[in-house]
Coordinates of C-alpha atoms and ligand atoms in Angstrom, one line a residue:
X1 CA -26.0 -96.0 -64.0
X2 CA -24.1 -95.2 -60.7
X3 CA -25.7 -92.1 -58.5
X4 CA -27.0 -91.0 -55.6
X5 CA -30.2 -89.5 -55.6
X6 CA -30.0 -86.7 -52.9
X7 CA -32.4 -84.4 -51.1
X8 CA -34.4 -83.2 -48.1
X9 CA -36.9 -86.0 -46.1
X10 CA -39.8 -86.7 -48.5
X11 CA -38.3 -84.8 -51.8
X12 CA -39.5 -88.1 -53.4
X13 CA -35.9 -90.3 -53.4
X14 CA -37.5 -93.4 -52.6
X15 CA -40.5 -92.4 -55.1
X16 CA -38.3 -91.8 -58.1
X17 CA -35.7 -94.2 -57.4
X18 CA -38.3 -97.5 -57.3
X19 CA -39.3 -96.0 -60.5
X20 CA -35.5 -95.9 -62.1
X21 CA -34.7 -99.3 -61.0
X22 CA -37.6 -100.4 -63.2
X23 CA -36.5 -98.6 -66.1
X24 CA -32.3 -99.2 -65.3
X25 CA -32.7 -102.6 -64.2
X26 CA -29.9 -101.2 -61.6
X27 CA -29.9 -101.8 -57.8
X28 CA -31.8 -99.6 -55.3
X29 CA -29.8 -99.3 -52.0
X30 CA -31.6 -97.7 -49.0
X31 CA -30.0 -96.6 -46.0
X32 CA -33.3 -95.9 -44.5
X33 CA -35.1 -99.0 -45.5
X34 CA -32.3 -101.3 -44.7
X35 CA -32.2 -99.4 -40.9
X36 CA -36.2 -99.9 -40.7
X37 CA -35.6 -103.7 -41.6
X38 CA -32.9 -104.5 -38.7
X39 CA -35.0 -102.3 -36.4
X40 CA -38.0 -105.0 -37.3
X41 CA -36.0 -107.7 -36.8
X42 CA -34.1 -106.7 -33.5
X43 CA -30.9 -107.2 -34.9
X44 CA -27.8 -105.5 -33.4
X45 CA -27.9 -102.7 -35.8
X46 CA -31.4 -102.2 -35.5
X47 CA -31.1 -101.9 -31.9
X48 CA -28.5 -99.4 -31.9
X49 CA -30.7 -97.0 -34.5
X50 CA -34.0 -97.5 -33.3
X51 CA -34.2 -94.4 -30.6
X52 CA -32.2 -92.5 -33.4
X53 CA -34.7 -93.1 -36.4
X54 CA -38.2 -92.7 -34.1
X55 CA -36.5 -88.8 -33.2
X56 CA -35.4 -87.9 -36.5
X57 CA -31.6 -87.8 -35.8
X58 CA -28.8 -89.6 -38.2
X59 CA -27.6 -92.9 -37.1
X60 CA -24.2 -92.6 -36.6
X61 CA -21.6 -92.7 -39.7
X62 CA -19.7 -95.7 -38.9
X63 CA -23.3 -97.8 -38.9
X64 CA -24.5 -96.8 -42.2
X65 CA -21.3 -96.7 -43.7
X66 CA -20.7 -99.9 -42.9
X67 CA -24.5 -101.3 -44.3
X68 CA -23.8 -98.9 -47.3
X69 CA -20.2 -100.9 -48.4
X70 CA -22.0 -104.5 -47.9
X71 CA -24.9 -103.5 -49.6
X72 CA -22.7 -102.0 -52.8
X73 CA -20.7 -105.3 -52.4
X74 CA -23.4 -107.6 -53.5
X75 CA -24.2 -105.1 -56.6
X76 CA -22.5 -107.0 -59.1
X77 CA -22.0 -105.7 -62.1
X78 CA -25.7 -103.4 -62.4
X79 CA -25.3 -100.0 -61.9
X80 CA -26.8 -99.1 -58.5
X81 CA -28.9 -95.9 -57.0
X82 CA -27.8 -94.7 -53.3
X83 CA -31.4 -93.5 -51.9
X84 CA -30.5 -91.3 -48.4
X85 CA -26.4 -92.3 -48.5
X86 CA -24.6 -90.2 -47.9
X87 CA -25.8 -87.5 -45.4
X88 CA -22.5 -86.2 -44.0
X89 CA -19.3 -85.2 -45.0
X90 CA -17.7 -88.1 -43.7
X91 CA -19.9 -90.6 -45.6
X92 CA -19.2 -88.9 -49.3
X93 CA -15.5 -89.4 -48.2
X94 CA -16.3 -92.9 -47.0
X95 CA -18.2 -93.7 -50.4
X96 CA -15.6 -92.4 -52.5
X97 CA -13.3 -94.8 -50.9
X98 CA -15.2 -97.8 -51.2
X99 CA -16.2 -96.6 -55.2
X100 CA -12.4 -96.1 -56.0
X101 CA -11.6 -99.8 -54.7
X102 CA -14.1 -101.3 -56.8
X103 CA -13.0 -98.8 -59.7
X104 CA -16.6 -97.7 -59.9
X105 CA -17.2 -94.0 -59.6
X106 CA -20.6 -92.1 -59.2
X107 CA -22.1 -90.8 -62.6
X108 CA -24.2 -88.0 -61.0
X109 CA -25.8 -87.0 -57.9
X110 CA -29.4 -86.1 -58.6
X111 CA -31.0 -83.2 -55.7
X112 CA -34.5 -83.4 -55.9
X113 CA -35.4 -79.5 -54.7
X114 CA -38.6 -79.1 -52.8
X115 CA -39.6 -76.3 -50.7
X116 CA -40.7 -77.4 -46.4
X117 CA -44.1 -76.8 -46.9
X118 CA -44.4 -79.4 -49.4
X119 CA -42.1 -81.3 -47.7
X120 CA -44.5 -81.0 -44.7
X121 CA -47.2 -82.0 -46.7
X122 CA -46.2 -85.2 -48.2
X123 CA -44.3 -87.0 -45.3
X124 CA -47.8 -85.8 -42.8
X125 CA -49.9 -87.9 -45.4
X126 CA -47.2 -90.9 -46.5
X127 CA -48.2 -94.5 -46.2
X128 CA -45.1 -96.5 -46.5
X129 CA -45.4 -100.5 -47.3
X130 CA -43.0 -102.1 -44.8
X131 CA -42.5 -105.5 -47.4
X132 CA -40.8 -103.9 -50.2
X133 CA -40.5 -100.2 -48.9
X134 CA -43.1 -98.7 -52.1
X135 CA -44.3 -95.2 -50.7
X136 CA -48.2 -94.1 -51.1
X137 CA -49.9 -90.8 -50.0
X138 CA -53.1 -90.5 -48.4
X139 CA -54.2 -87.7 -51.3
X140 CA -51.8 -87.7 -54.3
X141 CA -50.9 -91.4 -54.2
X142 CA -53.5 -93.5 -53.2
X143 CA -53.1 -97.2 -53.2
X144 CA -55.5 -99.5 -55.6
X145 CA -57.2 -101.6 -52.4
X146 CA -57.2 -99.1 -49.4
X147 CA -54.3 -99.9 -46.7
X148 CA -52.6 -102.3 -49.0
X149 CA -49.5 -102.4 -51.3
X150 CA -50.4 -102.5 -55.4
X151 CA -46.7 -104.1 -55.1
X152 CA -46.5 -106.8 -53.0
X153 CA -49.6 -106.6 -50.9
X154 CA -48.3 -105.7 -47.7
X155 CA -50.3 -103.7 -45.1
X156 CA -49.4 -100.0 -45.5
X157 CA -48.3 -98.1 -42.6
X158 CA -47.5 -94.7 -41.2
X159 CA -44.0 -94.0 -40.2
X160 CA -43.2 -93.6 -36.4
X161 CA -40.8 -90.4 -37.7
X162 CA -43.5 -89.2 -40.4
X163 CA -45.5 -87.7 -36.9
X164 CA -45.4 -83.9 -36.5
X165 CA -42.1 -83.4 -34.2
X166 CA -40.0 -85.9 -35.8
X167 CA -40.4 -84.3 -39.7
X168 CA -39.5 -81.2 -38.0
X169 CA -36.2 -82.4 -36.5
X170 CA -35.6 -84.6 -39.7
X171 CA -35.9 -81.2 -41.7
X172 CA -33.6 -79.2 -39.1
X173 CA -30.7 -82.1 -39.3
X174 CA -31.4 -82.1 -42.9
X175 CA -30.3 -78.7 -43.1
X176 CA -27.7 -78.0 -40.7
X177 CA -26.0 -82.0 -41.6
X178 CA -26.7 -83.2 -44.5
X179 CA -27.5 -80.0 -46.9
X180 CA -23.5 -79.2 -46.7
X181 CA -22.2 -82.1 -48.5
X182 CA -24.1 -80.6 -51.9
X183 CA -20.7 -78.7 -51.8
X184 CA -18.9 -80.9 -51.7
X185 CA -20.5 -82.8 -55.2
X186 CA -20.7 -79.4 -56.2
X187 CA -17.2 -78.8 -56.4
X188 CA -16.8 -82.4 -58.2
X189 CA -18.7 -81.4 -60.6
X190 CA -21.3 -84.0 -61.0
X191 CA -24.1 -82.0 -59.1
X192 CA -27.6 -81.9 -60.8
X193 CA -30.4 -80.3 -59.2
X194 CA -33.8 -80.9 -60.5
X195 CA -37.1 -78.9 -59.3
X196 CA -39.2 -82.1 -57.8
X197 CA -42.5 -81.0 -57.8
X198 CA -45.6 -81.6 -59.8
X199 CA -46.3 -84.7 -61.6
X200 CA -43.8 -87.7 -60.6
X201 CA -43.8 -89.2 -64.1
X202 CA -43.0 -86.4 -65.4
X203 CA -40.2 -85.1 -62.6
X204 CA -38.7 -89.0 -63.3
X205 CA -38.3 -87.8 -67.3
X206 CA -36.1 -85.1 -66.0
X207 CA -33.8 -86.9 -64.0
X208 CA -33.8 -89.4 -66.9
X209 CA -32.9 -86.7 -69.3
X210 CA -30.3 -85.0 -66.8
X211 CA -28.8 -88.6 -66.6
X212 CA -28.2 -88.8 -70.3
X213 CA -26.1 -85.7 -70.5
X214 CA -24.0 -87.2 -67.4
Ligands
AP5_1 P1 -35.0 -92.4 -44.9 O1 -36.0 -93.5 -45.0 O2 -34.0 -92.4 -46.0 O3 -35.9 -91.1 -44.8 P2 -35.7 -89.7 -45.5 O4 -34.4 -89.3 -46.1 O5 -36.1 -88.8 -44.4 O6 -36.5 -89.7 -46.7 P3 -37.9 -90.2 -46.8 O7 -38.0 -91.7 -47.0 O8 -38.7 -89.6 -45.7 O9 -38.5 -89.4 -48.1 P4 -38.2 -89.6 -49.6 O10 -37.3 -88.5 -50.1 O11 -37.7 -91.0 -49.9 O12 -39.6 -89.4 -50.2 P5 -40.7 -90.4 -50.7 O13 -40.4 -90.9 -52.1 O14 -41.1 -91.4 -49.7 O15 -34.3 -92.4 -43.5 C1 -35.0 -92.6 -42.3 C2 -34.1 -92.4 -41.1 O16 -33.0 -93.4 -41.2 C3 -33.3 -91.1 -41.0 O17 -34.0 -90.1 -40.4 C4 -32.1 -91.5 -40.2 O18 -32.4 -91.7 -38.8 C5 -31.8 -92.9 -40.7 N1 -30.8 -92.9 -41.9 C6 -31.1 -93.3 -43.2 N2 -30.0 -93.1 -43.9 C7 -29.0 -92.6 -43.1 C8 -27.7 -92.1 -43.3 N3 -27.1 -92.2 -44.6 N4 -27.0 -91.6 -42.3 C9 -27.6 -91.5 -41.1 N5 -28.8 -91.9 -40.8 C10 -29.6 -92.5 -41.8 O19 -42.0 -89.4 -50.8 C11 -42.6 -88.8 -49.7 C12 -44.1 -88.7 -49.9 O20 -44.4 -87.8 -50.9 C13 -44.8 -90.0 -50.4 O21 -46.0 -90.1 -49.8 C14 -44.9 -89.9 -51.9 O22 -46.0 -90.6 -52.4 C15 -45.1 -88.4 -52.0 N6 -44.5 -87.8 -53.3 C16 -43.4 -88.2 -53.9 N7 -43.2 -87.4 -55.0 C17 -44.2 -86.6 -55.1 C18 -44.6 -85.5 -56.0 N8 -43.9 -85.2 -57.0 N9 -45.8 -84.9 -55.7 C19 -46.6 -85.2 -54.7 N10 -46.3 -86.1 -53.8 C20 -45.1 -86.8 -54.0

């Protein structure tokens, strides 16, 4: 298994691909959770998308590019999920690149479709374990021990960019940056959009079953 799982902030990529990995054995990669490590740790990278993250805006192309081929470099031979890469244009180019070296094209790229309000909703009530990056919800995902992670019992916070004015932003770059480069999978013909909301087991059986036909 080799895709991307695509869509707007909070559409439920990290949700549904911790939830594949388990069933595909096959490697999650996440831009986002990779940036929110290096940010912790003060490393170069981290320092340079810090300011960008906390607003909402993309990190620039050549950063995440960059984590996304050293990340897909220590894949091996499992299949891997791409959880928030790409987001431009220039990264689908960039990934298509680093794929074709390795002679390892995408399968699919799953959209998860989920209208703003929603979107709203869950990222306003998220709980996010900074350990191992497992998402929780204050109403429709509540953790077994309050504050803590049923994974790796980490202390659950809330997101600096899950406050009011940054999910706004996030949603507006979402839409004006990232939404375009559906076209261009689109056009590849490897494009699967699946209607993400309602139960997440059941919203995971339908990317599952989308997969199979891939
Ligand atoms: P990133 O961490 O990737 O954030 P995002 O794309 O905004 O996505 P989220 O993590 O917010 O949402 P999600 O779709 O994973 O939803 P989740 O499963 O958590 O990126 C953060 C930042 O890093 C970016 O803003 C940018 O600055 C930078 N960045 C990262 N990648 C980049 C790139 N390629 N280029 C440039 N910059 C980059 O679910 C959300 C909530 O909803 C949870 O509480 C969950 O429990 C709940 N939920 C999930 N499914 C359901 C359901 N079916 N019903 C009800 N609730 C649900």
């Amino acid at each position: 298994m080799r895709i991307v799982l695509f869509g707007p902030p909070g559409s439920g990529k990290g949700t549904q691909a911790s939830l594949l990995k388990d069933k595909f054995g096959a490697a999650h990669i996440s831009t986002g959770d990779t940036l929110r490590e290096a940010v912790r740790n003060q490393t170069e990278v981290g320092l340079k998308a810090k300011s960008y993250m906390e607003k909402g805006e993309l990190v620039p192309d050549q950063v995440v590019i960059a984590i996304a081929k050293e990340k897909l470099a220590s894949v091996g031979d499992r299949g891997f999920i791409l959880d928030g890469f790409p987001r431009t244009i220039a990264q689908a180019e960039a990934l298509d690149v680093a794929l074709a070296e390795i002679e390892k094209p995408l399968d699919a790229v799953v959209n998860l479709q989920v209208d703003d309000g929603e979107l709203v909703r869950r990222l306003g009530g998220r709980r996010v374990c900074p350990g191992c990056g497992e998402p929780y919800h204050v109403d429709t995902k509540k953790p077994q021990v309050e504050g803590k992670c049923d994974k790796c019992g980490g202390d659950l916070v809330h997101r600096a960019d899950d406050q009011a004015e940054a999910i706004r932003n996030r949603l507006k770059v979402y839409n004006f940056q990232t939404a375009p480069v559906l076209g261009y999978y689109e056009s590849k013909g490897i494009l699967k959009n699946i209607e993400a909301v309602g139960d997440i087991a059941e919203i995971q059986k339908t990317i599952a079953e989308a997969l199979a036909q891939a």
